[in-house]
XYZ file of C-alpha atoms in Angstrom:
664
model
C 45.123 10.623 95.220
C 43.895 6.427 94.791
C 40.160 7.852 94.543
C 40.204 9.960 92.112
C 42.818 7.617 90.385
C 40.337 4.928 90.083
C 37.389 7.300 89.039
C 38.773 8.299 86.139
C 39.940 5.569 85.133
C 36.322 4.028 85.743
C 34.951 7.218 83.601
C 37.634 6.723 80.492
C 36.268 1.502 80.401
C 32.443 2.786 80.976
C 32.819 4.045 77.267
C 34.414 0.819 76.093
C 32.492 -1.425 77.973
C 29.298 0.271 76.805
C 30.530 -0.235 73.133
C 31.544 -4.321 73.455
C 28.211 -4.560 75.497
C 26.358 -3.376 72.658
C 24.437 -6.378 70.165
C 26.444 -6.128 66.714
C 24.034 -7.905 64.373
C 25.474 -10.801 62.894
C 24.033 -13.421 60.242
C 23.983 -16.870 60.537
C 24.657 -19.007 57.919
C 23.249 -22.918 58.264
C 22.436 -25.923 56.517
C 18.885 -25.044 56.089
C 19.616 -20.898 55.730
C 22.862 -20.689 53.012
C 21.853 -17.446 51.372
C 21.292 -14.563 53.063
C 20.139 -10.936 52.685
C 22.473 -8.766 54.699
C 21.869 -5.105 55.101
C 18.797 -5.593 57.099
C 21.678 -7.534 59.147
C 23.805 -5.098 59.828
C 25.302 -0.841 60.604
C 26.118 1.927 58.957
C 27.855 4.708 59.134
C 28.029 7.642 56.720
C 31.878 9.474 56.419
C 30.614 12.909 54.482
C 34.444 13.701 55.139
C 35.388 10.136 52.617
C 38.887 10.727 54.717
C 38.023 8.425 58.254
C 40.189 4.860 58.537
C 39.514 1.591 59.448
C 40.666 2.608 63.468
C 38.585 5.264 63.355
C 35.805 4.648 63.392
C 36.623 1.503 65.539
C 37.374 4.058 68.274
C 33.986 4.866 70.115
C 33.544 8.122 69.086
C 32.081 7.200 65.562
C 31.377 3.862 66.692
C 28.119 4.915 68.782
C 27.712 6.738 65.449
C 26.331 3.113 63.430
C 23.076 3.043 63.255
C 21.184 -0.157 62.086
C 20.379 -0.407 58.235
C 16.842 -1.662 58.068
C 16.388 -2.016 54.341
C 17.275 -4.515 52.367
C 19.169 -2.726 50.264
C 21.502 0.716 50.751
C 20.392 4.129 48.531
C 21.830 7.041 48.631
C 21.584 8.706 45.090
C 24.518 10.977 44.148
C 26.625 10.875 47.316
C 30.571 11.997 47.524
C 30.989 10.830 50.843
C 32.391 6.592 52.096
C 29.694 4.615 53.600
C 30.823 1.985 56.302
C 29.021 -0.791 57.117
C 29.623 -3.412 60.442
C 28.467 -6.647 61.021
C 28.990 -10.107 61.719
C 29.350 -13.927 60.016
C 28.616 -17.440 61.588
C 29.211 -19.864 59.581
C 28.314 -24.012 60.916
C 27.671 -25.084 56.823
C 31.176 -26.279 56.788
C 32.127 -24.168 53.333
C 33.568 -21.161 52.216
C 31.044 -18.568 52.810
C 31.330 -15.230 51.019
C 30.274 -12.037 50.756
C 28.624 -10.716 47.883
C 28.192 -6.600 46.206
C 24.916 -7.318 43.543
C 25.423 -4.250 42.002
C 27.838 -3.347 38.928
C 28.652 0.028 39.568
C 29.952 0.924 42.245
C 33.970 2.619 42.435
C 35.622 1.067 45.097
C 34.934 -1.533 48.448
C 36.775 -1.990 51.035
C 36.220 -5.212 52.970
C 38.098 -5.109 56.707
C 38.037 -8.716 58.801
C 41.119 -9.893 61.523
C 41.872 -13.519 61.036
C 43.934 -15.468 63.572
C 44.925 -11.927 65.065
C 45.258 -10.179 61.653
C 43.913 -7.636 59.842
C 42.840 -8.560 56.160
C 42.443 -5.975 53.675
C 40.302 -6.575 50.033
C 39.479 -3.951 47.927
C 37.199 -4.433 44.398
C 34.970 -2.116 42.699
C 34.727 -0.730 39.470
C 38.347 0.499 39.201
C 39.907 -2.922 41.259
C 40.644 -5.008 39.002
C 38.984 -8.605 38.244
C 40.880 -10.446 39.596
C 40.259 -8.795 43.464
C 37.225 -10.499 42.992
C 36.267 -13.653 44.677
C 35.089 -16.023 41.576
C 34.266 -13.640 38.366
C 30.392 -13.117 38.400
C 28.413 -9.503 37.821
C 28.798 -7.341 40.695
C 30.994 -8.035 43.617
C 32.205 -10.716 45.813
C 34.497 -11.151 48.219
C 35.525 -14.968 49.847
C 35.416 -15.282 53.833
C 37.625 -17.346 55.887
C 36.949 -21.020 56.684
C 34.327 -21.979 59.084
C 35.050 -21.216 63.072
C 34.433 -24.718 63.956
C 33.488 -22.635 67.352
C 30.759 -21.025 65.830
C 32.379 -17.384 66.686
C 31.171 -14.746 64.507
C 33.609 -13.377 61.819
C 33.191 -9.400 62.584
C 34.084 -6.763 59.053
C 33.776 -3.265 57.987
C 33.034 -2.913 54.132
C 33.902 0.693 53.051
C 31.898 1.805 49.732
C 32.840 4.956 48.126
C 31.223 6.055 43.699
C 30.991 8.873 41.325
C 27.562 6.817 40.517
C 24.253 6.144 43.072
C 25.264 4.601 45.685
C 23.685 1.998 45.879
C 24.561 -1.532 48.497
C 22.839 -4.913 47.730
C 24.471 -6.985 50.434
C 24.563 -10.500 50.312
C 26.205 -13.856 52.436
C 26.007 -17.226 50.934
C 27.721 -20.492 50.196
C 28.748 -22.246 47.178
C 25.897 -23.793 47.695
C 23.369 -20.649 47.960
C 25.773 -18.553 44.746
C 22.403 -19.885 42.884
C 19.981 -18.320 44.526
C 21.614 -14.899 44.256
C 22.631 -14.500 40.932
C 19.786 -16.161 39.787
C 17.813 -13.867 41.845
C 19.793 -10.886 40.569
C 20.358 -11.310 37.672
C 17.858 -13.784 35.771
C 15.464 -10.577 34.299
C 18.733 -10.247 32.648
C 19.650 -12.728 30.598
C 15.741 -12.977 29.912
C 15.942 -9.376 28.054
C 19.310 -10.680 26.878
C 17.648 -13.808 24.918
C 14.923 -11.295 23.840
C 17.537 -9.188 22.239
C 18.663 -11.712 20.197
C 15.286 -12.676 18.979
C 14.452 -9.444 18.135
C 18.106 -8.417 16.453
C 17.590 -11.793 14.357
C 13.846 -10.770 13.433
C 13.845 -7.490 12.941
C 17.151 -8.448 10.534
C 15.372 -10.288 8.516
C 12.779 -7.649 7.694
C 14.929 -5.378 6.928
C 16.234 -7.492 4.145
C 12.550 -8.032 2.795
C 11.713 -4.451 3.399
C 15.139 -2.097 2.689
C 13.720 0.021 5.483
C 16.152 2.290 7.418
C 13.548 2.604 10.325
C 14.571 -0.913 11.204
C 18.312 -0.180 11.011
C 17.480 2.871 13.576
C 15.778 0.230 15.442
C 18.450 -2.009 15.730
C 20.814 0.339 16.379
C 18.746 1.621 19.169
C 18.263 -2.140 20.897
C 22.169 -3.065 20.410
C 23.380 0.956 22.302
C 20.659 0.427 24.834
C 21.133 -3.063 25.908
C 24.449 -2.094 25.820
C 23.574 -0.196 28.516
C 21.456 -2.376 30.311
C 23.775 -5.559 30.386
C 26.880 -4.237 30.084
C 27.332 -0.754 32.099
C 24.412 -1.095 33.875
C 23.959 -5.082 35.575
C 27.719 -5.482 34.944
C 27.809 -8.265 32.350
C 31.379 -6.218 30.589
C 33.095 -8.643 33.643
C 33.190 -11.265 30.649
C 34.751 -9.321 27.956
C 38.047 -8.859 29.948
C 40.005 -6.652 32.005
C 40.542 -4.126 29.449
C 36.730 -3.844 28.023
C 35.600 -3.770 31.227
C 37.468 -0.534 32.462
C 36.433 1.554 29.037
C 32.821 0.138 29.488
C 33.080 1.434 32.953
C 34.706 4.471 32.375
C 32.289 5.299 28.997
C 29.284 3.396 29.436
C 27.617 6.047 30.341
C 27.397 7.117 27.318
C 25.856 4.543 25.235
C 22.576 6.151 26.753
C 22.517 8.933 24.766
C 24.253 6.773 21.769
C 20.733 4.689 22.394
C 18.948 8.185 22.424
C 20.339 9.126 19.549
C 19.435 5.617 17.378
C 15.794 6.036 19.657
C 15.151 9.349 18.285
C 16.024 8.711 14.717
C 13.617 5.932 14.313
C 10.570 7.354 15.703
C 10.782 10.553 13.467
C 11.668 8.060 10.686
C 8.922 5.567 12.146
C 5.986 7.404 13.157
C 7.023 10.392 9.823
C 7.437 13.076 12.290
C 8.246 15.361 9.649
C 5.331 14.614 7.914
C 2.569 14.338 11.097
C 4.536 16.856 13.710
C 6.576 19.066 12.539
C 8.072 21.314 15.113
C 8.594 18.554 17.526
C 10.620 16.727 15.499
C 12.677 19.593 15.231
C 12.802 19.832 18.873
C 14.241 16.400 18.416
C 16.546 16.175 16.367
C 17.345 20.006 18.577
C 17.991 17.192 21.639
C 20.459 14.403 19.601
C 22.334 17.615 18.607
C 23.282 17.966 22.720
C 23.533 14.770 22.994
C 26.677 14.577 20.959
C 27.768 17.243 23.384
C 27.526 15.233 26.444
C 29.201 12.117 24.820
C 31.937 14.819 23.964
C 31.661 15.735 27.501
C 31.737 12.442 28.445
C 34.920 11.324 26.184
C 36.861 14.555 27.168
C 36.980 12.574 31.504
C 33.820 14.669 32.721
C 32.064 11.604 33.552
C 30.262 13.230 36.330
C 28.774 16.092 34.716
C 27.862 13.941 31.626
C 26.064 11.209 33.457
C 23.835 14.852 35.059
C 23.484 15.664 31.256
C 22.530 11.789 30.518
C 20.170 11.382 33.657
C 18.494 15.303 31.992
C 18.145 13.622 28.124
C 16.997 10.061 30.862
C 13.596 11.888 31.632
C 13.565 14.435 28.743
C 13.500 12.095 25.338
C 10.623 10.141 26.035
C 8.637 12.740 27.406
C 9.646 14.389 23.667
C 9.019 10.992 21.519
C 5.293 10.399 24.120
C 4.052 13.746 23.219
C 5.350 12.945 19.422
C 3.111 9.548 19.260
C 0.231 10.910 21.034
C 0.135 13.770 17.982
C 0.493 11.541 15.415
C -1.951 8.839 16.338
C -4.005 11.155 16.615
C -3.997 11.669 13.105
C -5.010 8.459 12.998
C -2.020 6.528 11.947
C -2.406 3.122 14.111
C 0.866 2.250 14.828
C 1.690 5.306 16.888
C 0.283 3.222 19.535
C 2.934 0.970 19.928
C 5.237 3.507 20.202
C 3.215 5.555 23.046
C 2.812 2.706 25.174
C 5.970 1.489 24.654
C 7.510 4.433 25.463
C 4.925 5.685 28.623
C 6.285 1.993 30.251
C 10.180 3.220 30.204
C 9.902 6.735 31.764
C 7.676 5.251 34.061
C 10.831 2.837 34.970
C 13.270 5.609 34.729
C 11.263 7.606 37.146
C 10.684 5.002 39.699
C 14.459 3.962 38.853
C 15.293 7.894 39.822
C 13.050 8.104 42.453
C 14.372 5.398 44.105
C 17.957 5.575 43.648
C 17.481 9.733 44.691
C 15.489 8.226 48.467
C 11.893 9.609 46.853
C 10.787 5.883 47.157
C 11.844 2.894 49.190
C 14.406 0.422 47.301
C 13.472 -2.792 46.945
C 15.436 -5.662 44.898
C 13.525 -5.221 42.282
C 14.147 -1.681 42.161
C 17.687 -2.565 40.340
C 15.001 -4.104 37.683
C 13.028 -1.524 37.122
C 14.922 0.021 33.678
C 15.725 -4.013 32.386
C 12.196 -4.747 32.421
C 10.778 -0.874 31.480
C 12.859 -1.375 28.487
C 12.640 -4.993 27.455
C 8.900 -3.874 27.173
C 9.510 -1.158 25.553
C 11.677 -2.664 22.732
C 8.871 -5.581 22.845
C 6.302 -3.357 22.365
C 8.055 -1.181 19.412
C 9.564 -4.640 17.939
C 4.961 -5.123 17.543
C 5.057 -1.952 15.734
C 7.539 -2.730 13.354
C 6.125 -6.013 12.861
C 2.732 -4.101 13.385
C 3.636 -2.142 10.183
C 4.748 -4.671 8.416
C 1.606 -6.141 8.084
C 0.477 -3.254 6.557
C 3.242 -3.243 4.127
C 1.760 -6.654 3.047
C -1.434 -5.850 3.378
C -0.980 -2.464 1.233
C 0.853 -4.560 -1.122
C -1.368 -7.029 -1.406
C -3.978 -4.758 -1.727
C -1.896 -3.420 -4.318
C -1.320 -6.107 -6.130
C -4.979 -7.093 -6.475
C -5.452 -3.527 -7.601
C -3.060 -3.590 -10.608
C -3.890 -7.340 -11.459
C -7.803 -6.009 -11.508
C -6.422 -2.860 -13.793
C -4.695 -5.227 -15.576
C -7.859 -7.484 -16.117
C -9.676 -4.586 -17.284
C -7.116 -3.354 -19.267
C -6.839 -6.774 -21.061
C -10.586 -6.631 -21.069
C -11.202 -3.280 -22.658
C -7.624 -3.715 -24.939
C -9.671 -7.744 -26.140
C -12.883 -5.190 -26.627
C -10.670 -3.228 -28.923
C -9.389 -5.288 -30.994
C -12.312 -7.295 -31.177
C -13.508 -3.528 -32.769
C -10.492 -3.266 -34.144
C -11.317 -6.540 -35.992
C -14.927 -5.784 -36.437
C -14.451 -2.647 -38.290
C -10.754 -4.235 -40.236
C -13.454 -7.236 -41.244
C -16.288 -4.585 -42.068
C -13.738 -2.967 -44.039
C -12.217 -5.849 -45.953
C -16.268 -6.843 -46.702
C -16.736 -2.985 -47.797
C -13.627 -3.181 -50.213
C -14.767 -6.329 -51.109
C -18.404 -5.621 -52.133
C -16.770 -2.275 -53.080
C -14.440 -4.243 -55.505
C -16.894 -6.453 -56.388
C -19.360 -3.206 -57.627
C -16.560 -1.296 -59.048
C -15.901 -4.828 -61.537
C -19.907 -4.998 -62.053
C -20.042 -0.568 -62.488
C -17.322 -1.146 -65.491
C -18.743 -4.163 -66.855
C -22.333 -2.049 -66.690
C -20.423 0.910 -68.368
C -18.328 -0.943 -70.118
C -21.334 -3.163 -71.909
C -24.371 -0.843 -71.081
C -23.135 2.445 -72.242
C -21.530 0.789 -75.019
C -25.035 -0.208 -76.996
C -27.184 2.512 -76.734
C -23.795 4.268 -77.734
C -23.223 2.180 -80.420
C -26.602 2.432 -81.674
C -26.531 6.113 -81.291
C -23.293 7.106 -83.057
C -25.657 4.312 -86.011
C -28.639 6.818 -86.334
C -27.092 9.633 -85.909
C -24.909 8.313 -89.211
C -27.962 7.306 -90.794
C -30.009 11.211 -90.504
C -27.308 12.769 -92.013
C -26.991 10.484 -94.505
C -29.124 12.760 -96.515
C -31.269 9.713 -98.829
C -34.148 9.737 -95.540
C -37.750 10.264 -96.230
C -39.036 12.323 -93.651
C -41.025 9.581 -92.051
C -37.417 7.345 -91.739
C -36.454 10.535 -90.039
C -38.863 10.387 -87.830
C -38.470 6.865 -86.926
C -34.424 7.657 -86.429
C -35.867 10.342 -84.162
C -38.139 7.874 -81.779
C -34.783 5.405 -81.833
C -32.701 8.163 -80.743
C -34.847 10.342 -77.864
C -35.024 5.966 -76.498
C -31.389 5.024 -76.717
C -30.879 8.913 -74.952
C -33.385 8.111 -72.103
C -32.522 4.811 -71.209
C -28.777 6.133 -71.130
C -29.749 8.793 -68.845
C -31.760 5.964 -66.725
C -28.700 4.424 -65.939
C -26.513 7.390 -65.260
C -29.302 8.494 -63.040
C -29.082 5.302 -60.936
C -25.407 4.520 -61.139
C -25.620 8.298 -59.964
C -27.660 8.160 -56.644
C -26.634 4.338 -55.466
C -23.398 5.669 -55.594
C -24.621 9.268 -53.302
C -26.412 6.545 -50.804
C -23.623 4.473 -50.543
C -21.252 7.547 -49.915
C -23.591 8.478 -47.556
C -23.978 11.838 -48.552
C -27.939 12.019 -49.940
C -30.228 12.495 -47.265
C -33.711 12.213 -47.962
C -36.048 16.087 -47.761
C -39.397 14.891 -46.733
C -42.448 17.117 -48.776
C -45.590 16.629 -49.071
C -46.495 15.341 -52.486
C -49.708 15.658 -54.119
C -49.503 11.282 -55.902
C -51.415 12.371 -59.113
C -49.416 14.762 -60.468
C -46.241 12.768 -60.179
C -48.162 9.655 -62.138
C -48.732 12.025 -64.539
C -44.993 12.724 -65.017
C -44.052 9.666 -64.343
C -46.696 7.830 -67.237
C -45.413 10.970 -69.684
C -41.589 10.213 -69.487
C -42.183 6.261 -70.633
C -45.389 7.323 -73.432
C -42.921 6.854 -75.865
C -41.542 3.079 -74.364
C -44.639 2.346 -73.758
C -46.276 2.579 -77.153
C -43.639 2.155 -78.827
C -44.578 -1.726 -77.504
C -48.610 -0.890 -77.280
C -49.010 -1.063 -73.907
C -51.465 0.335 -72.059
C -50.339 2.705 -68.647
C -52.566 3.491 -66.292
C -53.088 5.269 -63.481
C -55.695 4.465 -60.707
C -55.196 6.986 -57.649
C -58.111 9.294 -56.121
C -57.501 13.183 -56.422
C -55.477 14.409 -53.320
C -54.237 11.767 -52.439
C -50.947 12.633 -50.940
C -47.224 11.395 -48.926
C -44.443 12.884 -47.307
C -41.663 11.782 -48.964
C -37.860 13.463 -51.021
C -39.705 14.113 -54.465
C -36.589 13.256 -56.671
C -35.928 9.657 -54.252
C -40.092 8.876 -55.075
C -39.652 10.451 -58.714
C -36.830 7.689 -59.287
C -38.390 4.634 -57.688
C -41.392 4.862 -59.791
C -39.183 5.612 -62.971
C -37.382 2.486 -62.405
C -40.538 0.077 -61.168
C -42.477 1.833 -64.814
C -39.228 0.805 -66.895
C -38.833 -2.443 -65.754
C -42.623 -2.780 -65.819
C -42.684 -1.745 -69.297
C -39.230 -3.947 -70.015
C -40.840 -6.595 -68.691
C -43.961 -7.126 -70.667
C -45.108 -8.606 -73.519
C -46.823 -6.124 -76.191
C -50.446 -4.652 -75.599
C -50.258 -5.676 -71.971
C -50.976 -3.814 -69.402
C -49.169 -1.222 -66.773
C -50.712 -0.171 -63.566
C -49.773 2.660 -61.014
C -51.710 3.798 -58.241
C -52.382 4.563 -54.579
C -54.210 3.777 -51.883
C -55.197 3.856 -48.420
C -52.528 1.560 -46.799
C -52.681 -1.043 -43.734
C -52.040 1.407 -41.590
C -54.251 4.244 -41.405
C -50.845 7.224 -41.258
C -49.644 5.499 -44.395
C -50.589 5.199 -47.881
C -49.780 2.145 -50.024
C -47.434 2.886 -53.508
C -47.701 0.079 -56.282
C -46.742 -0.573 -59.979
C -48.109 -3.576 -61.667
C -48.191 -5.122 -64.772
C -49.365 -8.458 -67.060
C -45.747 -9.519 -68.171
C -43.232 -12.410 -67.704
C -43.654 -12.606 -63.462
C -40.370 -14.458 -61.890
C -40.267 -17.082 -59.713
C -40.418 -17.800 -55.815
C -36.608 -18.299 -56.006
C -36.129 -14.763 -58.454
C -38.625 -12.592 -55.735
C -36.660 -14.164 -52.803
C -33.729 -12.795 -54.443
C -34.142 -9.520 -55.678
C -35.322 -8.016 -52.289
C -33.529 -10.287 -50.024
C -30.462 -9.303 -50.759
C -27.609 -6.746 -52.278
C -26.077 -7.936 -55.034
C -27.387 -6.311 -59.050
C -29.072 -9.196 -60.874
C -30.404 -8.067 -64.438
C -32.056 -9.916 -67.025
C -33.307 -9.323 -70.726
C -37.058 -8.167 -71.161
C -39.563 -9.040 -73.544
C -37.866 -6.898 -76.648
C -34.364 -7.872 -75.442
C -34.436 -4.391 -73.779
C -31.027 -4.388 -71.799
C -30.403 -3.395 -68.424
C -27.930 -2.878 -65.933
C -29.751 -4.893 -62.470
C -29.102 -1.492 -60.869
C -32.574 0.365 -60.930
C -34.161 -2.035 -57.975
C -30.952 -2.211 -55.435
C -31.540 1.964 -55.691
C -35.738 1.833 -55.480
C -34.875 -0.526 -52.407
C -32.408 1.861 -50.672
C -34.180 4.957 -51.263
C -38.077 3.108 -50.612
C -35.880 3.054 -47.196
C -34.653 5.538 -46.315
C -37.722 7.275 -46.753
C -39.412 4.872 -44.168
C -40.877 1.804 -46.325
C -39.928 -1.181 -47.304
C -40.574 -2.543 -51.087
C -42.823 -5.251 -50.826
C -43.212 -7.478 -53.879
C -46.124 -10.350 -55.516
C -45.552 -12.068 -59.019
C -46.075 -15.400 -60.983
C -44.470 -16.283 -64.046
C -46.773 -15.353 -67.013
C -49.235 -13.330 -64.996
C -47.712 -10.698 -63.949
C -45.405 -8.676 -60.939
C -47.055 -6.397 -58.577
C -44.928 -3.863 -57.006
C -46.011 -1.988 -53.634
C -44.752 -0.006 -50.437
C -45.853 2.287 -48.326
C -45.015 5.872 -47.092
C -46.374 8.440 -43.656
C -49.562 10.116 -45.660
C -49.242 13.826 -45.636
C -50.967 15.774 -42.884
C-alpha cells in the first residue's frame, strides 16, 4: 500500500521536476551590455485556440510545447491565434529595465511577471490606451521591476495577438540603452521623413512655377504614402494623440489605396498614358475605381477584407505602372525611365516585405525597413523624373524663346526690307511723280509755246492765201511756208507721241531688216523743203546693200530728228550728211548724221547725252524747237540696242552716231 502511494507520487512529481530542471533562456543586462535583442533568448508557443490563460500555459502539458526562438524576430504572417513568449531577465546595471516590442501594428500585448510573490499584468497594443506604455514612442514599451540586488532572474510571459500580420521584434534594454533601439529601429524613418519634407517643398515650388497637375498628383502620392509608412506602418501616429492614433490604427491601411490612386493618376498624367498607351491607361483607371471599393470596405468596418484587397493591389499596381513606363519609354519618352526604375524598386521592396511576413524569407531587422527604404528611393526617383521634366520644359521654353526671337528677328529683317523696298518704291514713285510733274509742265510749255507760234503762222498764212490779192508767185511761196509749218507741227506731234508711249512702256521695238540706202533717201526727201529753204546740201554716204536689224518706225523717227536738227543748226549754204559704215564690232553697223553747223561746247554735249532733261535752243535762222527730239532719239536707240554718241566742235559742226546690229 505504501509502495503504491510512493510510486504514484513519483510519477506525478517527475514531470514537474523535469520541467523546473530544464534550463530557461535568460537575458543578461550589464553595464557593458545594456541593449539586447532578446528574441533568440526566449521560447515561444502558438496557441491556435487563442483561449489559453497564463495558468494553463504554465502547466507541464503546455510548458513542454514551448520551443526556443531561432530568429532575431518572430514572423507568422496573418495569424488568427495567440503567440506566447516565455523568458527571463537578469539586471545588474542598477538602472530600470524595459521590455520593447518595436513594431507598431500589434493589436494586444499582455505582459505577465511575478514581483514580490504577486502576479503583475500589464496590457498594451494598438487597441489599448497609449498611457499603458512606459513612455510615448513608436512601438510598445513595458517597465520591468527594479533590479534585484541579489541578481535573481525575473521570469516573464508575453501574450501577443493581432489582426494584422504578426511580427514580433523583442528588445530588453536599460534607460541608457534606449537610444540604441530607436536609432536602430527608426533612424531610417527619420531620414525618410526629412526626405519627404524636402521633396514636398521642392515640388510645391515647381508647381507654383509650372502649374501642371502632375505635380499635384505627386504631392498627393507623397503625402498619402508617407502617411501610410510613418503613421500606420511604423507607428509615429502615437505623437498625434489618442483619438488620432486610434483612427489611424483602424483605418490607416486605407492610405495604401489612396496613395496608389494618386500614384496612378500621377503616372498617367506624367507619362501621357492616354497618348502612348491608351489600353493600359484604361486598365489603370479601372484599378483606381476598384480601390474605391476597398476604401468603402475598410470604412464599413471590414478591416481584414480591406487589408487583403490592399495586399493584392500592392502587387498589381506597381506591375501595371511598370508596364506603362516600359511602353512609354519605348516611345522615346526618356523621363519614363525614372518611373520604370522607381516603381521597380518599390515592387521589389513590397515583394521582400510580403515574402518575409508570409514566412517565405527569413525575417531580419532590416526587413521592417524594406517598405520605408523602397518607398523612399521611389519618391526620390519620381522627384528626379519631375525635375528632369522641368529641365526638359525649361530647355523647350528656352528653345521656343530663342526660336521666337529668331523668328522676330527674321520678321524684323523682312519687315525692314519691305519698309526699305516700300520706301524706295515710294521714293521712286515720288521721283517719277516729280519728274512727271516737271515733264508735264515742260510739255504744257511746249504745247503752249511751240504749237502756238506755228498755229498762229498757219492762220496768218491761210488768211493771206484767201485774201484774193495774191500773185501766183506769192501763192506758191505761201504754200511752201504752210507746208513747212505743217511739217514742223507734225514732227513735234510725233516726238511728243512717241516719247509719251515710251514713258508708259507701251512701245516695244519690233526688229526687222532695213535697207539703209532706201531709208536715208526717204529721210532726205522729207527734209528737202527745209534744206532748200536754207540752201543746205544733203548728202547720203552708204554702200548699196547695207542693212541693219531695228524697228523701222523708230529708226525713221530717230533719223528724221537728227537730220531735222542738223538742218536747223547749220548755216545757209552748209552741208548735212547721213550715212552708214561698218562698226567697230564686226556684227554691227554704225549710222551717223553730220553737219557743218554751229557745233556745241563740251559742256553742251555732256548735257545733251548725259541726262534725261529736255534742252532746246534756236536754230541758225531762229527756228523754234521743243528740245524733245534728242530725248526721243536716245530712248529709241537704246531700245534697239545702241547708244547715241556725239562729237562736236564750236563753229565746225556736229557728228551724231550710233551702232545697230547688222542684218544676217
